[in-house]
mmCIF file of C-alpha atoms and ligand atoms in Angstrom:
data_model
loop_
_atom_site.group_PDB
_atom_site.id
_atom_site.type_symbol
_atom_site.label_atom_id
_atom_site.label_comp_id
_atom_site.label_asym_id
_atom_site.label_seq_id
_atom_site.Cartn_x
_atom_site.Cartn_y
_atom_site.Cartn_z
ATOM 1 C CA UNK A 1 57.416 -0.829 -59.090
ATOM 2 C CA UNK A 2 60.712 0.879 -57.534
ATOM 3 C CA UNK A 3 58.540 4.128 -56.999
ATOM 4 C CA UNK A 4 56.607 1.573 -54.726
ATOM 5 C CA UNK A 5 59.070 0.621 -52.794
ATOM 6 C CA UNK A 6 60.843 3.884 -52.129
ATOM 7 C CA UNK A 7 57.942 5.945 -51.052
ATOM 8 C CA UNK A 8 56.839 2.588 -47.859
ATOM 9 C CA UNK A 9 57.493 4.233 -44.570
ATOM 10 C CA UNK A 10 56.071 3.086 -41.407
ATOM 11 C CA UNK A 11 53.095 5.878 -40.405
ATOM 12 C CA UNK A 12 51.714 5.680 -37.132
ATOM 13 C CA UNK A 13 48.788 8.694 -37.098
ATOM 14 C CA UNK A 14 46.256 8.548 -39.324
ATOM 15 C CA UNK A 15 43.246 10.702 -39.971
ATOM 16 C CA UNK A 16 39.249 9.922 -38.955
ATOM 17 C CA UNK A 17 38.880 8.226 -42.508
ATOM 18 C CA UNK A 18 37.086 4.545 -41.732
ATOM 19 C CA UNK A 19 38.719 2.362 -44.952
ATOM 20 C CA UNK A 20 34.989 1.300 -46.348
ATOM 21 C CA UNK A 21 35.494 -2.743 -45.513
ATOM 22 C CA UNK A 22 35.455 -3.884 -49.051
ATOM 23 C CA UNK A 23 38.319 -1.950 -50.327
ATOM 24 C CA UNK A 24 40.323 -3.546 -47.313
ATOM 25 C CA UNK A 25 39.269 -6.860 -48.230
ATOM 26 C CA UNK A 26 40.652 -5.999 -52.538
ATOM 27 C CA UNK A 27 44.154 -5.633 -50.017
ATOM 28 C CA UNK A 28 43.582 -8.467 -48.037
ATOM 29 C CA UNK A 29 43.553 -10.250 -51.112
ATOM 30 C CA UNK A 30 45.697 -8.502 -53.083
ATOM 31 C CA UNK A 31 48.207 -9.109 -50.029
ATOM 32 C CA UNK A 32 47.257 -13.163 -50.285
ATOM 33 C CA UNK A 33 48.630 -13.454 -53.536
ATOM 34 C CA UNK A 34 52.249 -13.921 -51.391
ATOM 35 C CA UNK A 35 54.386 -16.938 -51.398
ATOM 36 C CA UNK A 36 54.226 -19.128 -49.176
ATOM 37 C CA UNK A 37 55.908 -22.420 -48.237
ATOM 38 C CA UNK A 38 53.836 -24.980 -50.609
ATOM 39 C CA UNK A 39 51.327 -22.955 -51.447
ATOM 40 C CA UNK A 40 49.907 -23.348 -47.779
ATOM 41 C CA UNK A 41 49.536 -20.169 -46.688
ATOM 42 C CA UNK A 42 49.414 -20.214 -43.235
ATOM 43 C CA UNK A 43 48.012 -16.733 -42.186
ATOM 44 C CA UNK A 44 45.038 -16.579 -40.432
ATOM 45 C CA UNK A 45 44.175 -12.708 -40.251
ATOM 46 C CA UNK A 46 41.407 -10.938 -37.560
ATOM 47 C CA UNK A 47 40.612 -7.567 -38.484
ATOM 48 C CA UNK A 48 40.020 -4.560 -35.163
ATOM 49 C CA UNK A 49 37.523 -2.814 -37.017
ATOM 50 C CA UNK A 50 35.176 -1.979 -34.565
ATOM 51 C CA UNK A 51 35.852 0.589 -31.006
ATOM 52 C CA UNK A 52 34.830 -2.415 -29.570
ATOM 53 C CA UNK A 53 37.734 -4.600 -30.858
ATOM 54 C CA UNK A 54 40.306 -1.736 -29.961
ATOM 55 C CA UNK A 55 39.052 -1.486 -26.446
ATOM 56 C CA UNK A 56 39.971 -5.404 -26.528
ATOM 57 C CA UNK A 57 42.928 -4.940 -28.497
ATOM 58 C CA UNK A 58 44.005 -2.397 -25.861
ATOM 59 C CA UNK A 59 44.719 -4.826 -23.032
ATOM 60 C CA UNK A 60 47.511 -6.140 -24.774
ATOM 61 C CA UNK A 61 48.651 -2.987 -26.012
ATOM 62 C CA UNK A 62 50.973 -0.418 -23.643
ATOM 63 C CA UNK A 63 53.050 0.465 -26.368
ATOM 64 C CA UNK A 64 51.708 1.861 -30.261
ATOM 65 C CA UNK A 65 48.596 3.530 -28.650
ATOM 66 C CA UNK A 66 48.406 6.319 -31.174
ATOM 67 C CA UNK A 67 48.360 3.500 -33.909
ATOM 68 C CA UNK A 68 45.396 1.880 -31.881
ATOM 69 C CA UNK A 69 43.429 4.991 -31.337
ATOM 70 C CA UNK A 70 43.977 6.974 -34.757
ATOM 71 C CA UNK A 71 44.121 3.631 -37.420
ATOM 72 C CA UNK A 72 41.284 2.696 -39.467
ATOM 73 C CA UNK A 73 41.500 -1.024 -38.932
ATOM 74 C CA UNK A 74 44.553 -2.934 -37.368
ATOM 75 C CA UNK A 75 45.026 -6.157 -38.789
ATOM 76 C CA UNK A 76 46.135 -9.355 -36.296
ATOM 77 C CA UNK A 77 48.493 -11.385 -38.292
ATOM 78 C CA UNK A 78 48.569 -14.963 -36.831
ATOM 79 C CA UNK A 79 49.621 -18.228 -37.985
ATOM 80 C CA UNK A 80 47.760 -21.757 -38.384
ATOM 81 C CA UNK A 81 49.841 -24.188 -37.106
ATOM 82 C CA UNK A 82 47.815 -26.966 -38.443
ATOM 83 C CA UNK A 83 47.977 -25.620 -42.261
ATOM 84 C CA UNK A 84 48.382 -28.758 -43.702
ATOM 85 C CA UNK A 85 44.409 -29.888 -43.010
ATOM 86 C CA UNK A 86 44.004 -26.488 -45.176
ATOM 87 C CA UNK A 87 45.848 -28.595 -47.879
ATOM 88 C CA UNK A 88 42.783 -30.587 -49.626
ATOM 89 C CA UNK A 89 41.047 -27.169 -49.559
ATOM 90 C CA UNK A 90 43.773 -25.629 -51.580
ATOM 91 C CA UNK A 91 44.316 -28.015 -53.435
ATOM 92 C CA UNK A 92 40.831 -29.054 -55.056
ATOM 93 C CA UNK A 93 40.416 -25.371 -55.530
ATOM 94 C CA UNK A 94 44.067 -25.242 -57.913
ATOM 95 C CA UNK A 95 42.586 -27.802 -59.892
ATOM 96 C CA UNK A 96 38.245 -27.034 -60.264
ATOM 97 C CA UNK A 97 39.888 -23.353 -61.667
ATOM 98 C CA UNK A 98 42.208 -25.053 -64.161
ATOM 99 C CA UNK A 99 45.851 -23.725 -62.135
ATOM 100 C CA UNK A 100 46.785 -27.527 -61.775
ATOM 101 C CA UNK A 101 46.306 -30.670 -63.406
ATOM 102 C CA UNK A 102 44.479 -33.922 -61.250
ATOM 103 C CA UNK A 103 47.570 -35.808 -60.318
ATOM 104 C CA UNK A 104 49.463 -32.766 -59.479
ATOM 105 C CA UNK A 105 46.663 -31.584 -57.277
ATOM 106 C CA UNK A 106 46.460 -35.928 -55.895
ATOM 107 C CA UNK A 107 49.706 -35.760 -55.314
ATOM 108 C CA UNK A 108 49.974 -32.162 -53.048
ATOM 109 C CA UNK A 109 47.110 -33.848 -51.030
ATOM 110 C CA UNK A 110 49.138 -37.197 -50.686
ATOM 111 C CA UNK A 111 52.403 -34.735 -49.763
ATOM 112 C CA UNK A 112 50.280 -33.710 -47.689
ATOM 113 C CA UNK A 113 48.830 -36.081 -45.342
ATOM 114 C CA UNK A 114 51.897 -37.391 -45.497
ATOM 115 C CA UNK A 115 54.034 -34.981 -43.763
ATOM 116 C CA UNK A 116 54.511 -35.526 -39.961
ATOM 117 C CA UNK A 117 55.341 -32.399 -38.377
ATOM 118 C CA UNK A 118 55.573 -30.934 -35.070
ATOM 119 C CA UNK A 119 54.082 -27.888 -34.382
ATOM 120 C CA UNK A 120 56.595 -27.235 -31.362
ATOM 121 C CA UNK A 121 59.633 -27.660 -33.826
ATOM 122 C CA UNK A 122 61.854 -24.349 -34.459
ATOM 123 C CA UNK A 123 62.497 -25.277 -37.793
ATOM 124 C CA UNK A 124 58.820 -25.646 -38.969
ATOM 125 C CA UNK A 125 57.589 -22.481 -36.708
ATOM 126 C CA UNK A 126 60.342 -20.012 -38.716
ATOM 127 C CA UNK A 127 58.760 -21.298 -42.107
ATOM 128 C CA UNK A 128 55.195 -19.781 -40.419
ATOM 129 C CA UNK A 129 57.155 -17.068 -39.854
ATOM 130 C CA UNK A 130 58.513 -16.362 -42.828
ATOM 131 C CA UNK A 131 55.208 -16.530 -44.766
ATOM 132 C CA UNK A 132 53.219 -14.582 -42.112
ATOM 133 C CA UNK A 133 56.073 -12.111 -42.995
ATOM 134 C CA UNK A 134 55.456 -12.479 -46.298
ATOM 135 C CA UNK A 135 52.082 -11.862 -46.208
ATOM 136 C CA UNK A 136 52.893 -8.303 -43.937
ATOM 137 C CA UNK A 137 55.181 -6.458 -46.595
ATOM 138 C CA UNK A 138 53.010 -7.334 -49.476
ATOM 139 C CA UNK A 139 49.890 -6.038 -47.898
ATOM 140 C CA UNK A 140 51.553 -2.830 -46.596
ATOM 141 C CA UNK A 141 52.243 -2.473 -50.404
ATOM 142 C CA UNK A 142 49.002 -3.275 -51.652
ATOM 143 C CA UNK A 143 47.965 -0.672 -48.741
ATOM 144 C CA UNK A 144 49.702 2.143 -51.071
ATOM 145 C CA UNK A 145 48.678 1.093 -53.999
ATOM 146 C CA UNK A 146 44.839 1.955 -52.729
ATOM 147 C CA UNK A 147 46.431 5.545 -51.064
ATOM 148 C CA UNK A 148 47.417 4.004 -47.373
ATOM 149 C CA UNK A 149 49.270 3.804 -45.631
ATOM 150 C CA UNK A 150 50.284 1.404 -42.297
ATOM 151 C CA UNK A 151 53.191 0.455 -39.291
ATOM 152 C CA UNK A 152 53.679 -3.218 -38.666
ATOM 153 C CA UNK A 153 53.955 -3.543 -34.347
ATOM 154 C CA UNK A 154 55.396 -6.197 -33.000
ATOM 155 C CA UNK A 155 55.167 -4.617 -29.551
ATOM 156 C CA UNK A 156 52.110 -6.039 -28.272
ATOM 157 C CA UNK A 157 51.698 -8.747 -26.047
ATOM 158 C CA UNK A 158 51.715 -11.157 -28.367
ATOM 159 C CA UNK A 159 50.701 -14.177 -24.641
ATOM 160 C CA UNK A 160 47.464 -12.597 -23.976
ATOM 161 C CA UNK A 161 46.518 -10.463 -27.238
ATOM 162 C CA UNK A 162 44.355 -14.626 -28.383
ATOM 163 C CA UNK A 163 41.895 -13.825 -24.978
ATOM 164 C CA UNK A 164 41.655 -10.544 -24.823
ATOM 165 C CA UNK A 165 40.875 -11.613 -28.388
ATOM 166 C CA UNK A 166 38.306 -13.712 -28.478
ATOM 167 C CA UNK A 167 39.865 -15.582 -31.089
ATOM 168 C CA UNK A 168 41.569 -19.671 -31.409
ATOM 169 C CA UNK A 169 44.828 -20.267 -28.837
ATOM 170 C CA UNK A 170 45.939 -22.580 -31.397
ATOM 171 C CA UNK A 171 46.772 -19.885 -33.963
ATOM 172 C CA UNK A 172 49.981 -17.982 -33.290
ATOM 173 C CA UNK A 173 49.938 -14.046 -32.953
ATOM 174 C CA UNK A 174 53.151 -12.632 -35.381
ATOM 175 C CA UNK A 175 52.286 -9.001 -35.632
ATOM 176 C CA UNK A 176 49.588 -6.120 -35.807
ATOM 177 C CA UNK A 177 49.295 -3.941 -39.017
ATOM 178 C CA UNK A 178 47.898 -0.804 -38.721
ATOM 179 C CA UNK A 179 46.112 1.137 -41.877
ATOM 180 C CA UNK A 180 44.565 4.175 -42.381
ATOM 181 C CA UNK A 181 45.258 7.612 -44.805
ATOM 182 C CA UNK A 182 48.073 9.246 -42.970
ATOM 183 C CA UNK A 183 47.593 12.402 -40.506
ATOM 184 C CA UNK A 184 51.576 13.230 -40.355
ATOM 185 C CA UNK A 185 54.303 12.352 -42.562
ATOM 186 C CA UNK A 186 56.519 10.109 -40.757
ATOM 187 C CA UNK A 187 60.241 10.075 -40.393
ATOM 188 C CA UNK A 188 62.942 9.320 -43.474
ATOM 189 C CA UNK A 189 65.179 6.419 -42.322
ATOM 190 C CA UNK A 190 68.400 5.697 -43.250
ATOM 191 C CA UNK A 191 69.628 1.487 -44.943
ATOM 192 C CA UNK A 192 72.957 -0.089 -44.367
ATOM 193 C CA UNK A 193 74.666 -0.330 -47.216
ATOM 194 C CA UNK A 194 74.454 -4.060 -49.348
ATOM 195 C CA UNK A 195 78.026 -4.000 -48.769
ATOM 196 C CA UNK A 196 77.424 -3.914 -44.787
ATOM 197 C CA UNK A 197 74.857 -6.368 -45.398
ATOM 198 C CA UNK A 198 75.986 -8.290 -48.498
ATOM 199 C CA UNK A 199 79.383 -11.203 -48.888
ATOM 200 C CA UNK A 200 79.598 -12.162 -51.870
ATOM 201 C CA UNK A 201 80.833 -15.956 -51.874
HETATM 202 C C1 FMN B 301 58.332 -6.522 -36.828
HETATM 203 C C2 FMN B 301 58.692 -5.756 -37.175
HETATM 204 C C3 FMN B 301 58.241 -5.114 -35.734
HETATM 205 C C4 FMN B 301 57.701 -3.600 -35.323
HETATM 206 N N1 FMN B 301 57.306 -3.332 -34.618
HETATM 207 C C5 FMN B 301 57.288 -2.201 -33.842
HETATM 208 C C6 FMN B 301 56.328 -0.541 -33.303
HETATM 209 O O1 FMN B 301 56.178 -2.484 -32.366
HETATM 210 N N2 FMN B 301 56.050 0.099 -32.969
HETATM 211 C C7 FMN B 301 56.826 1.023 -34.078
HETATM 212 O O2 FMN B 301 56.508 2.303 -33.744
HETATM 213 N N3 FMN B 301 57.481 0.034 -35.329
HETATM 214 C C8 FMN B 301 57.710 -1.034 -35.570
HETATM 215 N N4 FMN B 301 57.889 -0.636 -36.792
HETATM 216 C C9 FMN B 301 58.129 -0.161 -37.755
HETATM 217 C C10 FMN B 301 59.546 -0.147 -37.411
HETATM 218 O O3 FMN B 301 60.292 0.915 -36.631
HETATM 219 C C11 FMN B 301 59.984 0.502 -39.230
HETATM 220 O O4 FMN B 301 59.709 -0.256 -40.288
HETATM 221 C C12 FMN B 301 61.581 1.187 -38.938
HETATM 222 O O5 FMN B 301 62.113 1.380 -38.267
HETATM 223 C C13 FMN B 301 62.550 1.283 -40.690
HETATM 224 O O6 FMN B 301 61.043 2.528 -40.993
HETATM 225 P P1 FMN B 301 59.663 2.670 -42.522
HETATM 226 O O7 FMN B 301 59.342 1.101 -41.509
HETATM 227 O O8 FMN B 301 59.280 3.664 -41.535
HETATM 228 O O9 FMN B 301 61.056 2.171 -42.943
HETATM 229 C C14 FMN B 301 58.526 -3.053 -36.543
HETATM 230 C C15 FMN B 301 58.424 -3.398 -37.992
HETATM 231 C C16 FMN B 301 58.882 -4.475 -38.265
HETATM 232 C C17 FMN B 301 59.526 -5.116 -39.465
#
């Protein structure tokens, strides 16, 4: 695990190797083990696989074209502000798979129904973004386990990407992640020391 963390770095140029779809599905499933608030898993993913899809995405990109052009795939991580609508499905599945007692399932579903939320409230949106970030990092490590490299990309036009890709307007785009077989070493990067970032109270 330590080696995995130390070996990840952003890779922006990839060989022309196309990751098989079933392998990418495994990576996504592994990444989806990420924790999320109330386990509501609000990430909704769009995999840019075909050349046609890449051309549609290009309309929302002026930077990061090397990743766009050379990656095997790019994953657009969006979040669903109506995440509570999924609670019945999620908790029923947990019960059916034997990981949640019936009473807990019923309580969780009821709690979700009773939760009043304002999809415009910044605190609410923050939690959605936190969940997306945890998914994204898990995805980048899962990719490494399978021998692939990634680059997280915030540099794209978030106000046009839904229209250009033809995806539902209510989903909020957070991050793109390019993935493929590395065709460069990438750069070493430094980190602040914990002395600089951490206060002990
Ligand atoms: C939220 C986020 C957005 C980023 N956006 C971009 C981007 O638009 N283009 C890019 O080349 N790298 C992007 N990066 C990658 C960072 O530049 C990189 O993670 C950082 O320099 C540390 O390098 P490392 O990932 O190799 O450890 C982004 C990283 C994060 C976490």
